């Protein structure tokens, strides 16, 4: 039983794609050069999932703990050692370092070879709930990820217990085999089925429909270079979706379990809490491809930050939770000595995981790994309700772009009609107020992540509002549109991609390059 959430968590991964040649302007791998760094070692480990051993990787400090806890105002002085048996590189998701320390293979850094190490050193400007994960091949699927918590020193005296939970979707299968099957199988319209009826959900809504198969091809190309055939394919995709009642595909990878801090509900992590106390949940959706619902059960929570950035509080018991997003939720626990499970449930289904908050002496009963009802698709209901407490300043956009999200046969996913490797970087100049609209012509939603910046959600499906500041936003399927705005204040070359791992590896990734 744990009393502190700053304890170590997990991370792991294996099975990568081959490293491509890296341009010479990237930050080269160099040996550890100085003392005083926090040392994180990427190494091998074995965990147990439903009674079976699984070989995975982990990101560990010398004391065996996983993840990093620091304070805003400090420098992120970290030495990453690679002992996993293959190259890797780790991205500091949600931080805004100089671009060559962002940890993205082929864009900002050469992969670290097995046995090598690399030093990072940059200031931590903002507190928040962030995370770190592999940005190389398919390593993230096998959980090469860990929490990265930056605390606010001004909150040090608060009487609030922290509980940090990293959720993941887990498979015993080799991710390379999964990807190969997706590419060989194409898209299966016959697997489409209506979504389950939505349950009442305070704090979040629902959107879309469930499917058990793979996504339907649309074959569109860039809106700037689209030929008549591509335009027809795009229109067919939209028409087909409309004829099928707005059908959308929720999962294209079937998982053996969902994990919370490495565990299933057969043996959940139990946090010791005080009745009547206050708990801050720092929750991270580290799944490779599964959007989730955060289900507080009998507890009422107050959501006050997303992706590490503060929002006006939203109260509820269920909250939408897309891949790579984070939720900070404040709980006022009941005064009776009891046990309170906190669940994460897959969208469009019942598979779940979770942790338990338990008062001393409370009985923790057996918890089913399936919810009592199907949960609906994760959509943008909650997104449209969120309001930033520190929004961007009022300023007209100096540059705008509409980016088309596309799909094609053989598991091809594109941005502006191009797969990664054939794409053209999105141009930006320092000082720009950039408005970027994602238009989704595919039958799946996409959690879009921009590196090195925090953006504000300013429109959903054309409706303007001053939404949350975050780093990852879900773009709904079937012509869904989300507009984000950000200030171009961190020069360099930055990754921009769908955080569904198989979509990203299937091509849905590009970069944003400053002209100066």
Coordinates of N, CA and C in Angstrom, one line a residue, residues 13-22 57 84-89 105-106 111-112 134-142 144 174-181 183 411 419-421 500-509:
X13 N 9.2 -0.6 -23.2 CA 8.9 -0.7 -24.6 C 9.9 -1.5 -25.3
X14 N 9.5 -2.0 -26.5 CA 10.4 -2.7 -27.4 C 9.8 -2.7 -28.7
X15 N 10.5 -3.3 -29.7 CA 10.1 -3.5 -31.1 C 10.0 -2.1 -31.8
X16 N 11.1 -1.7 -32.5 CA 11.2 -0.4 -33.1 C 11.2 -0.6 -34.6
X17 N 11.0 0.5 -35.3 CA 11.3 0.6 -36.7 C 12.8 0.9 -36.9
X18 N 13.3 0.7 -38.1 CA 14.7 1.0 -38.3 C 14.9 2.5 -38.3
X19 N 16.1 2.9 -37.8 CA 16.4 4.4 -37.8 C 16.7 4.8 -39.2
X20 N 16.1 6.0 -39.5 CA 16.5 6.6 -40.8 C 17.7 7.4 -40.6
X21 N 18.3 7.8 -41.7 CA 19.5 8.7 -41.7 C 19.1 10.0 -41.1
X22 N 19.9 10.6 -40.2 CA 19.6 11.8 -39.5 C 20.5 13.0 -40.0
X57 N 10.3 -2.7 -21.2 CA 11.4 -1.9 -20.8 C 10.9 -1.0 -19.6
X84 N 18.6 -0.8 -23.3 CA 17.5 -1.6 -23.7 C 17.8 -2.6 -24.8
X85 N 19.0 -2.5 -25.3 CA 19.4 -3.4 -26.4 C 19.2 -3.0 -27.8
X86 N 18.7 -1.8 -28.0 CA 18.5 -1.2 -29.3 C 18.4 0.3 -29.1
X87 N 18.5 1.1 -30.2 CA 18.5 2.5 -30.1 C 17.2 3.0 -29.6
X88 N 17.2 4.2 -29.0 CA 16.0 4.8 -28.5 C 16.2 6.3 -28.4
X89 N 15.1 7.1 -28.2 CA 15.2 8.5 -27.9 C 13.9 8.8 -27.1
X105 N 13.4 11.3 -32.9 CA 14.3 10.8 -33.9 C 13.9 11.4 -35.3
X106 N 15.0 11.7 -36.0 CA 14.9 12.2 -37.4 C 14.5 13.7 -37.5
X111 N 19.1 9.1 -32.6 CA 18.8 8.0 -31.6 C 20.0 7.7 -30.8
X112 N 19.8 7.4 -29.5 CA 20.9 7.0 -28.6 C 21.1 5.5 -28.8
X134 N 9.0 7.2 -25.4 CA 9.8 7.0 -26.6 C 9.2 7.6 -27.8
X135 N 10.1 8.2 -28.6 CA 9.7 8.7 -29.9 C 10.5 8.1 -31.0
X136 N 10.5 6.8 -31.0 CA 11.3 6.0 -31.9 C 10.6 4.7 -32.2
X137 N 10.2 4.5 -33.4 CA 9.5 3.3 -33.8 C 8.2 3.0 -33.0
X138 N 8.1 1.8 -32.6 CA 6.9 1.4 -31.9 C 7.1 1.1 -30.4
X139 N 8.2 1.6 -29.9 CA 8.6 1.3 -28.5 C 7.6 1.8 -27.5
X140 N 6.8 2.8 -27.8 CA 5.8 3.4 -26.9 C 4.7 2.3 -26.6
X141 N 4.4 1.5 -27.5 CA 3.4 0.5 -27.3 C 3.7 -0.5 -26.1
X142 N 5.0 -0.8 -26.0 CA 5.4 -1.6 -24.9 C 5.8 -0.8 -23.6
X144 N 7.3 2.3 -23.0 CA 8.5 3.0 -22.7 C 8.0 4.5 -22.4
X174 N 3.6 -8.7 -30.5 CA 4.7 -7.9 -31.0 C 4.1 -6.7 -31.8
X175 N 4.3 -5.5 -31.4 CA 3.7 -4.3 -32.1 C 4.0 -4.3 -33.6
X176 N 5.2 -4.9 -34.0 CA 5.5 -4.9 -35.4 C 4.5 -5.9 -36.2
X177 N 4.2 -7.0 -35.5 CA 3.2 -7.9 -36.1 C 1.8 -7.2 -36.3
X178 N 1.5 -6.4 -35.2 CA 0.2 -5.7 -35.3 C 0.2 -4.7 -36.4
X179 N 1.2 -4.0 -36.6 CA 1.3 -3.0 -37.7 C 1.3 -3.7 -39.0
X180 N 2.0 -4.8 -39.2 CA 2.0 -5.5 -40.4 C 0.6 -6.0 -40.8
X181 N -0.2 -6.5 -39.8 CA -1.5 -6.9 -40.0 C -2.4 -5.8 -40.4
X183 N -1.5 -3.1 -42.0 CA -1.2 -2.7 -43.3 C -1.7 -3.7 -44.3
X411 N -3.6 1.0 -44.7 CA -3.2 1.6 -43.4 C -2.3 2.8 -43.6
X419 N 2.3 11.4 -46.5 CA 2.8 10.6 -45.4 C 4.1 11.2 -44.9
X420 N 4.5 11.0 -43.6 CA 5.7 11.5 -43.1 C 6.9 10.9 -43.9
X421 N 7.8 11.7 -44.3 CA 8.9 11.4 -45.2 C 8.7 11.9 -46.5
X500 N -2.0 8.7 -31.8 CA -2.3 7.3 -32.0 C -1.1 6.7 -32.6
X501 N -0.4 5.8 -31.9 CA 1.0 5.4 -32.3 C 1.0 4.8 -33.7
X502 N 0.0 4.0 -34.0 CA 0.0 3.3 -35.3 C -0.4 4.2 -36.4
X503 N -1.2 5.3 -36.2 CA -1.5 6.3 -37.2 C -0.2 7.1 -37.5
X504 N 0.5 7.4 -36.4 CA 1.8 8.2 -36.6 C 2.8 7.4 -37.4
X505 N 3.0 6.1 -37.1 CA 3.9 5.3 -37.8 C 3.4 5.0 -39.2
X506 N 2.1 5.0 -39.4 CA 1.5 4.9 -40.7 C 1.5 6.1 -41.6
X507 N 2.1 7.2 -41.0 CA 2.3 8.4 -41.9 C 1.8 9.7 -41.4
X508 N 1.0 9.7 -40.3 CA 0.3 10.9 -39.9 C 1.2 11.7 -39.0
X509 N 2.3 12.3 -39.6 CA 3.2 13.1 -38.9 C 3.9 14.0 -39.8

